[in-house]
Amino acid sequence: MAANSAKARKRHAGDSPSSVYVLQSDASDEDEFAHVGSSQSSQSQSQTSLDRSEMGVIEEIYCENFMCHRKMVVKLGRNINFITGENGSGKSAIIAALQICLGASARTTHRGKSLKNLIRNSDQGEQPRKGTDAFRPEQFGTRIQVERLIRIEGTAEYRLKDMDGRVVSKAKADLEAMLDHLNIQIDNPCAVLDQENAKLFLKGDPADKYKFAHLEEKLVSVKHHLAWSFVRVKETECETLREELEQCQTKADGYKKHMAKYQAQVEALTADQHHLNESLELETEKLADLDKQQQELKHRQRQLRYPQQIKEAELDTCKGQRRDCKSERERVGARLHSIRDQSKNR
């Protein structure tokens, strides 16, 4: 059993294209994967100024190993699109791919009881592709990757990953939030009318058809009430923030008074510091003068000691000569005494 995929690209705010990927199980693990990538413009002003008709427009559907399609790309326009072909050519598979990609169950497509029944047999799968879409950039960054894991026993789960591949959430509610953000109601026949529902619609009586229109009107009314509820919540939050702002303003006024008092103290201390700096400069100048005088006195002392050192050197020389003379005198006296002794003996 080969990996299957279906991809639907949607136009989003700021003409930033986005893509939705669905990949389903391969022969090794019998799993299916669904990948949703999302990216959006960094400027919110361009989003709000964009016409509402540009939000959630399906631009392209890509199927790979899905139902009867090996690989197929269907490019769609902004307005009504007609898909024609012979019976069995795979027209309904395109609608089923869109529904499955955006979170519908297999029973909703009327093409199988389980998602594993939508896998094209006897083909080798490929690695998941990455795409882009604009949804919650503060959580997911510029790219969202939604992985749908469908096991052969029929269990399934969603994995929402950020642009770096880290799992952020496993809740289907996040996918539903994205669909609500793009105003896509995948299970609503007013949004997606598959072949089986179309047959029922054609065979139904006017009362049943009126129910569909009435359902759409009720949905619009619910959204209208929801919007006003959101406005009331925001008004309450704004009132609370206004009260907090007034309290902060009162505190700020009190802080300003204290700041003026502290500012006067700072100015007084600054003046004292300036005066002390001037005194320090004067004392430094005096110390420099004393050092200069000390150096001059040392120089004068060296000059006065120089003649004394010369005389002391001469005195040392004379003392040395005196010692030499004394030694010579003693030597001569001893010699004379010896001569006298020799004369007496004769």
C-alpha positions as a Python dict, from the first residue, in 0.01 Angstrom:
ca = {
    (1, 'M'): (0, 0, 0),
    (2, 'A'): (160, 326, -108),
    (3, 'A'): (173, 670, 47),
    (4, 'N'): (-112, 886, -74),
    (5, 'S'): (-144, 1263, -62),
    (6, 'A'): (-385, 1539, -137),
    (7, 'K'): (-290, 1905, -129),
    (8, 'A'): (-508, 2214, -149),
    (9, 'R'): (-353, 2559, -179),
    (10, 'K'): (-544, 2862, -56),
    (11, 'R'): (-493, 3232, -115),
    (12, 'H'): (-447, 3425, 209),
    (13, 'A'): (-397, 3778, 332),
    (14, 'G'): (-129, 3988, 167),
    (15, 'D'): (-135, 3761, -143),
    (16, 'S'): (70, 3516, 60),
    (17, 'P'): (-3, 3170, -89),
    (18, 'S'): (-49, 2878, 144),
    (19, 'S'): (-79, 2504, 97),
    (20, 'V'): (-243, 2214, 270),
    (21, 'Y'): (-88, 1867, 237),
    (22, 'V'): (-243, 1528, 314),
    (23, 'L'): (-21, 1219, 305),
    (24, 'Q'): (-155, 874, 389),
    (25, 'S'): (5, 542, 485),
    (26, 'D'): (279, 350, 306),
    (27, 'A'): (353, -26, 291),
    (28, 'S'): (599, -19, 583),
    (29, 'D'): (384, 125, 861),
    (30, 'E'): (33, 139, 706),
    (31, 'D'): (3, 501, 822),
    (32, 'E'): (-132, 811, 654),
    (33, 'F'): (-2, 1162, 699),
    (34, 'A'): (-161, 1498, 645),
    (35, 'H'): (61, 1803, 628),
    (36, 'V'): (-56, 2158, 643),
    (37, 'G'): (197, 2435, 591),
    (38, 'S'): (111, 2794, 653),
    (39, 'S'): (287, 3127, 619),
    (40, 'Q'): (166, 3482, 632),
    (41, 'S'): (274, 3838, 567),
    (42, 'S'): (441, 4015, 858),
    (43, 'Q'): (231, 4328, 807),
    (44, 'S'): (-115, 4308, 960),
    (45, 'Q'): (-235, 4622, 783),
    (46, 'S'): (-219, 4451, 445),
    (47, 'Q'): (-435, 4170, 584),
    (48, 'T'): (-712, 4396, 711),
    (49, 'S'): (-720, 4595, 388),
    (50, 'L'): (-748, 4280, 174),
    (51, 'D'): (-1089, 4205, 29),
    (52, 'R'): (-1279, 3931, 214),
    (53, 'S'): (-1328, 3734, -107),
    (54, 'E'): (-953, 3663, -114),
    (55, 'M'): (-963, 3482, 221),
    (56, 'G'): (-972, 3101, 197),
    (57, 'V'): (-990, 3074, -181),
    (58, 'I'): (-885, 2726, -297),
    (59, 'E'): (-612, 2783, -555),
    (60, 'E'): (-487, 2432, -631),
    (61, 'I'): (-563, 2070, -540),
    (62, 'Y'): (-283, 1816, -565),
    (63, 'C'): (-349, 1440, -538),
    (64, 'E'): (-83, 1172, -519),
    (65, 'N'): (-158, 801, -472),
    (66, 'F'): (-506, 902, -361),
    (67, 'M'): (-802, 685, -467),
    (68, 'C'): (-770, 639, -844),
    (69, 'H'): (-508, 912, -899),
    (70, 'R'): (-135, 841, -916),
    (71, 'K'): (-52, 1210, -944),
    (72, 'M'): (-284, 1491, -1041),
    (73, 'V'): (-285, 1869, -1009),
    (74, 'V'): (-602, 2074, -1051),
    (75, 'K'): (-559, 2452, -1059),
    (76, 'L'): (-867, 2648, -958),
    (77, 'G'): (-974, 3007, -1010),
    (78, 'R'): (-1123, 3263, -773),
    (79, 'N'): (-1478, 3218, -902),
    (80, 'I'): (-1690, 2911, -985),
    (81, 'N'): (-1491, 2614, -1123),
    (82, 'F'): (-1637, 2328, -1330),
    (83, 'I'): (-1462, 1989, -1333),
    (84, 'T'): (-1577, 1771, -1623),
    (85, 'G'): (-1487, 1423, -1742),
    (86, 'E'): (-1616, 1075, -1809),
    (87, 'N'): (-1762, 854, -1541),
    (88, 'G'): (-1487, 697, -1333),
    (89, 'S'): (-1226, 954, -1435),
    (90, 'G'): (-1182, 1069, -1075),
    (91, 'K'): (-1383, 1392, -1053),
    (92, 'S'): (-1531, 1300, -716),
    (93, 'A'): (-1186, 1204, -590),
    (94, 'I'): (-1085, 1568, -620),
    (95, 'I'): (-1368, 1676, -390),
    (96, 'A'): (-1288, 1389, -154),
    (97, 'A'): (-922, 1495, -144),
    (98, 'L'): (-1025, 1848, -48),
    (99, 'Q'): (-1258, 1721, 224),
    (100, 'I'): (-1006, 1475, 370),
    (101, 'C'): (-730, 1734, 358),
    (102, 'L'): (-936, 1976, 562),
    (103, 'G'): (-1036, 1730, 831),
    (104, 'A'): (-1350, 1556, 708),
    (105, 'S'): (-1410, 1189, 784),
    (106, 'A'): (-1414, 915, 522),
    (107, 'R'): (-1789, 867, 562),
    (108, 'T'): (-1846, 1232, 477),
    (109, 'T'): (-1695, 1172, 133),
    (110, 'H'): (-1923, 869, 68),
    (111, 'R'): (-1614, 698, -79),
    (112, 'G'): (-1524, 464, 204),
    (113, 'K'): (-1591, 374, 562),
    (114, 'S'): (-1234, 450, 668),
    (115, 'L'): (-956, 673, 543),
    (116, 'K'): (-743, 368, 473),
    (117, 'N'): (-992, 274, 199),
    (118, 'L'): (-889, 589, 8),
    (119, 'I'): (-528, 476, -39),
    (120, 'R'): (-429, 384, -394),
    (121, 'N'): (-290, 28, -402),
    (122, 'S'): (37, -103, -550),
    (123, 'D'): (239, 214, -538),
    (124, 'Q'): (543, 334, -345),
    (125, 'G'): (505, 641, -129),
    (126, 'E'): (719, 951, -108),
    (127, 'Q'): (825, 1172, 178),
    (128, 'P'): (579, 1438, 293),
    (129, 'R'): (598, 1769, 116),
    (130, 'K'): (605, 2099, 298),
    (131, 'G'): (381, 2391, 219),
    (132, 'T'): (274, 2727, 360),
    (133, 'D'): (-42, 2882, 501),
    (134, 'A'): (-121, 3183, 718),
    (135, 'F'): (-246, 3084, 1062),
    (136, 'R'): (-129, 3184, 1413),
    (137, 'P'): (224, 3300, 1327),
    (138, 'E'): (287, 3393, 1690),
    (139, 'Q'): (268, 3021, 1776),
    (140, 'F'): (386, 2845, 1463),
    (141, 'G'): (608, 3102, 1290),
    (142, 'T'): (592, 3149, 914),
    (143, 'R'): (509, 2784, 844),
    (144, 'I'): (261, 2539, 996),
    (145, 'Q'): (285, 2165, 944),
    (146, 'V'): (-28, 1966, 1027),
    (147, 'E'): (29, 1592, 1022),
    (148, 'R'): (-263, 1350, 1015),
    (149, 'L'): (-162, 1003, 1126),
    (150, 'I'): (-411, 733, 1021),
    (151, 'R'): (-341, 374, 1119),
    (152, 'I'): (-457, 62, 941),
    (153, 'E'): (-674, -36, 1238),
    (154, 'G'): (-873, 282, 1183),
    (155, 'T'): (-742, 514, 1459),
    (156, 'A'): (-617, 858, 1366),
    (157, 'E'): (-470, 1171, 1524),
    (158, 'Y'): (-354, 1519, 1426),
    (159, 'R'): (-12, 1668, 1493),
    (160, 'L'): (34, 2042, 1448),
    (161, 'K'): (401, 2138, 1418),
    (162, 'D'): (578, 2472, 1392),
    (163, 'M'): (817, 2582, 1120),
    (164, 'D'): (1102, 2387, 1285),
    (165, 'G'): (905, 2061, 1302),
    (166, 'R'): (836, 2072, 1677),
    (167, 'V'): (494, 1944, 1784),
    (168, 'V'): (283, 2231, 1918),
    (169, 'S'): (-57, 2065, 1949),
    (170, 'K'): (-238, 1739, 1879),
    (171, 'A'): (-588, 1883, 1904),
    (172, 'K'): (-822, 1879, 1608),
    (173, 'A'): (-965, 2202, 1749),
    (174, 'D'): (-661, 2388, 1612),
    (175, 'L'): (-733, 2261, 1260),
    (176, 'E'): (-1096, 2363, 1304),
    (177, 'A'): (-979, 2706, 1418),
    (178, 'M'): (-778, 2740, 1097),
    (179, 'L'): (-1079, 2642, 886),
    (180, 'D'): (-1291, 2892, 1078),
    (181, 'H'): (-1022, 3155, 1019),
    (182, 'L'): (-1049, 3091, 645),
    (183, 'N'): (-1430, 3059, 662),
    (184, 'I'): (-1430, 2703, 520),
    (185, 'Q'): (-1708, 2468, 641),
    (186, 'I'): (-1595, 2135, 506),
    (187, 'D'): (-1897, 1938, 641),
    (188, 'N'): (-2153, 2195, 530),
    (189, 'P'): (-2322, 2097, 200),
    (190, 'C'): (-2356, 2468, 128),
    (191, 'A'): (-1975, 2476, 109),
    (192, 'V'): (-1894, 2128, -31),
    (193, 'L'): (-2167, 1931, -209),
    (194, 'D'): (-2036, 1589, -308),
    (195, 'Q'): (-2195, 1356, -559),
    (196, 'E'): (-2409, 1159, -314),
    (197, 'N'): (-2543, 1468, -141),
    (198, 'A'): (-2606, 1623, -482),
    (199, 'K'): (-2825, 1325, -575),
    (200, 'L'): (-3017, 1362, -252),
    (201, 'F'): (-3047, 1733, -311),
    (202, 'L'): (-3190, 1685, -659),
    (203, 'K'): (-3436, 1419, -537),
    (204, 'G'): (-3539, 1614, -227),
    (205, 'D'): (-3851, 1821, -192),
    (206, 'P'): (-3847, 2203, -161),
    (207, 'A'): (-3887, 2179, 217),
    (208, 'D'): (-3555, 1992, 249),
    (209, 'K'): (-3385, 2240, 18),
    (210, 'Y'): (-3520, 2522, 228),
    (211, 'K'): (-3355, 2359, 530),
    (212, 'F'): (-3015, 2400, 364),
    (213, 'A'): (-3075, 2769, 299),
    (214, 'H'): (-3222, 2815, 645),
    (215, 'L'): (-2914, 2645, 792),
    (216, 'E'): (-2693, 2896, 612),
    (217, 'E'): (-2904, 3185, 742),
    (218, 'K'): (-2885, 3048, 1096),
    (219, 'L'): (-2509, 3015, 1060),
    (220, 'V'): (-2481, 3379, 953),
    (221, 'S'): (-2699, 3481, 1248),
    (222, 'V'): (-2486, 3279, 1489),
    (223, 'K'): (-2171, 3439, 1353),
    (224, 'H'): (-2334, 3781, 1385),
    (225, 'H'): (-2423, 3719, 1751),
    (226, 'L'): (-2081, 3573, 1813),
    (227, 'A'): (-1918, 3883, 1667),
    (228, 'W'): (-2125, 4112, 1890),
    (229, 'S'): (-2045, 3893, 2191),
    (230, 'F'): (-1680, 3935, 2107),
    (231, 'V'): (-1732, 4312, 2083),
    (232, 'R'): (-1901, 4321, 2424),
    (233, 'V'): (-1618, 4121, 2577),
    (234, 'K'): (-1367, 4360, 2427),
    (235, 'E'): (-1565, 4661, 2554),
    (236, 'T'): (-1559, 4512, 2904),
    (237, 'E'): (-1187, 4454, 2874),
    (238, 'C'): (-1138, 4810, 2749),
    (239, 'E'): (-1333, 4948, 3047),
    (240, 'T'): (-1119, 4745, 3284),
    (241, 'L'): (-805, 4864, 3111),
    (242, 'R'): (-932, 5224, 3128),
    (243, 'E'): (-979, 5195, 3505),
    (244, 'E'): (-635, 5043, 3541),
    (245, 'L'): (-494, 5325, 3328),
    (246, 'E'): (-654, 5586, 3556),
    (247, 'Q'): (-507, 5414, 3861),
    (248, 'C'): (-168, 5403, 3696),
    (249, 'Q'): (-201, 5772, 3605),
    (250, 'T'): (-278, 5859, 3971),
    (251, 'K'): (25, 5662, 4084),
    (252, 'A'): (234, 5831, 3816),
    (253, 'D'): (131, 6177, 3945),
    (254, 'G'): (235, 6077, 4298),
    (255, 'Y'): (564, 5945, 4166),
    (256, 'K'): (622, 6274, 3983),
    (257, 'K'): (590, 6467, 4312),
    (258, 'H'): (839, 6238, 4481),
    (259, 'M'): (1063, 6264, 4179),
    (260, 'A'): (1062, 6648, 4204),
    (261, 'K'): (1166, 6622, 4570),
    (262, 'Y'): (1441, 6375, 4491),
    (263, 'Q'): (1550, 6589, 4198),
    (264, 'A'): (1602, 6887, 4433),
    (265, 'Q'): (1810, 6667, 4662),
    (266, 'V'): (2013, 6545, 4368),
    (267, 'E'): (2078, 6903, 4255),
    (268, 'A'): (2190, 7002, 4609),
    (269, 'L'): (2423, 6703, 4628),
    (270, 'T'): (2554, 6785, 4282),
    (271, 'A'): (2636, 7141, 4396),
    (272, 'D'): (2816, 7007, 4705),
    (273, 'Q'): (3009, 6766, 4490),
    (274, 'H'): (3109, 7050, 4257),
    (275, 'H'): (3233, 7256, 4555),
    (276, 'L'): (3429, 6960, 4690),
    (277, 'N'): (3579, 6902, 4347),
    (278, 'E'): (3699, 7264, 4338),
    (279, 'S'): (3851, 7229, 4688),
    (280, 'L'): (4017, 6906, 4582),
    (281, 'E'): (4168, 7080, 4279),
    (282, 'L'): (4310, 7358, 4502),
    (283, 'E'): (4459, 7108, 4746),
    (284, 'T'): (4602, 6912, 4456),
    (285, 'E'): (4771, 7227, 4324),
    (286, 'K'): (4916, 7299, 4670),
    (287, 'L'): (5044, 6945, 4697),
    (288, 'A'): (5207, 6979, 4356),
    (289, 'D'): (5384, 7300, 4471),
    (290, 'L'): (5507, 7127, 4788),
    (291, 'D'): (5640, 6838, 4581),
    (292, 'K'): (5822, 7085, 4358),
    (293, 'Q'): (5978, 7262, 4659),
    (294, 'Q'): (6080, 6929, 4807),
    (295, 'Q'): (6255, 6833, 4484),
    (296, 'E'): (6438, 7168, 4479),
    (297, 'L'): (6553, 7123, 4841),
    (298, 'K'): (6680, 6774, 4766),
    (299, 'H'): (6871, 6909, 4468),
    (300, 'R'): (7022, 7188, 4684),
    (301, 'Q'): (7115, 6935, 4951),
    (302, 'R'): (7298, 6725, 4693),
    (303, 'Q'): (7483, 7035, 4574),
    (304, 'L'): (7589, 7122, 4930),
    (305, 'R'): (7699, 6770, 5013),
    (306, 'Y'): (7923, 6743, 4705),
    (307, 'P'): (8219, 6958, 4843),
    (308, 'Q'): (8192, 6777, 5176),
    (309, 'Q'): (8218, 6446, 4998),
    (310, 'I'): (8531, 6572, 4819),
    (311, 'K'): (8693, 6681, 5147),
    (312, 'E'): (8599, 6354, 5311),
    (313, 'A'): (8764, 6170, 5023),
    (314, 'E'): (9080, 6383, 5065),
    (315, 'L'): (9073, 6316, 5441),
    (316, 'D'): (9048, 5945, 5378),
    (317, 'T'): (9345, 5973, 5143),
    (318, 'C'): (9551, 6157, 5407),
    (319, 'K'): (9460, 5901, 5670),
    (320, 'G'): (9579, 5629, 5436),
    (321, 'Q'): (9907, 5810, 5376),
    (322, 'R'): (9948, 5859, 5752),
    (323, 'R'): (9901, 5489, 5810),
    (324, 'D'): (10158, 5414, 5540),
    (325, 'C'): (10407, 5658, 5696),
    (326, 'K'): (10352, 5508, 6041),
    (327, 'S'): (10413, 5162, 5905),
    (328, 'E'): (10728, 5277, 5727),
    (329, 'R'): (10850, 5447, 6046),
    (330, 'E'): (10801, 5133, 6248),
    (331, 'R'): (10982, 4930, 5985),
    (332, 'V'): (11277, 5175, 5980),
    (333, 'G'): (11289, 5181, 6365),
    (334, 'A'): (11302, 4806, 6377),
    (335, 'R'): (11579, 4804, 6120),
    (336, 'L'): (11774, 5067, 6316),
    (337, 'H'): (11736, 4870, 6643),
    (338, 'S'): (11867, 4560, 6470),
    (339, 'I'): (12174, 4747, 6341),
    (340, 'R'): (12249, 4880, 6691),
    (341, 'D'): (12233, 4533, 6840),
    (342, 'Q'): (12479, 4402, 6583),
    (343, 'S'): (12720, 4690, 6661),
    (344, 'K'): (12724, 4611, 7033),
    (345, 'N'): (12800, 4246, 6974),
    (346, 'R'): (13111, 4332, 6779),
}
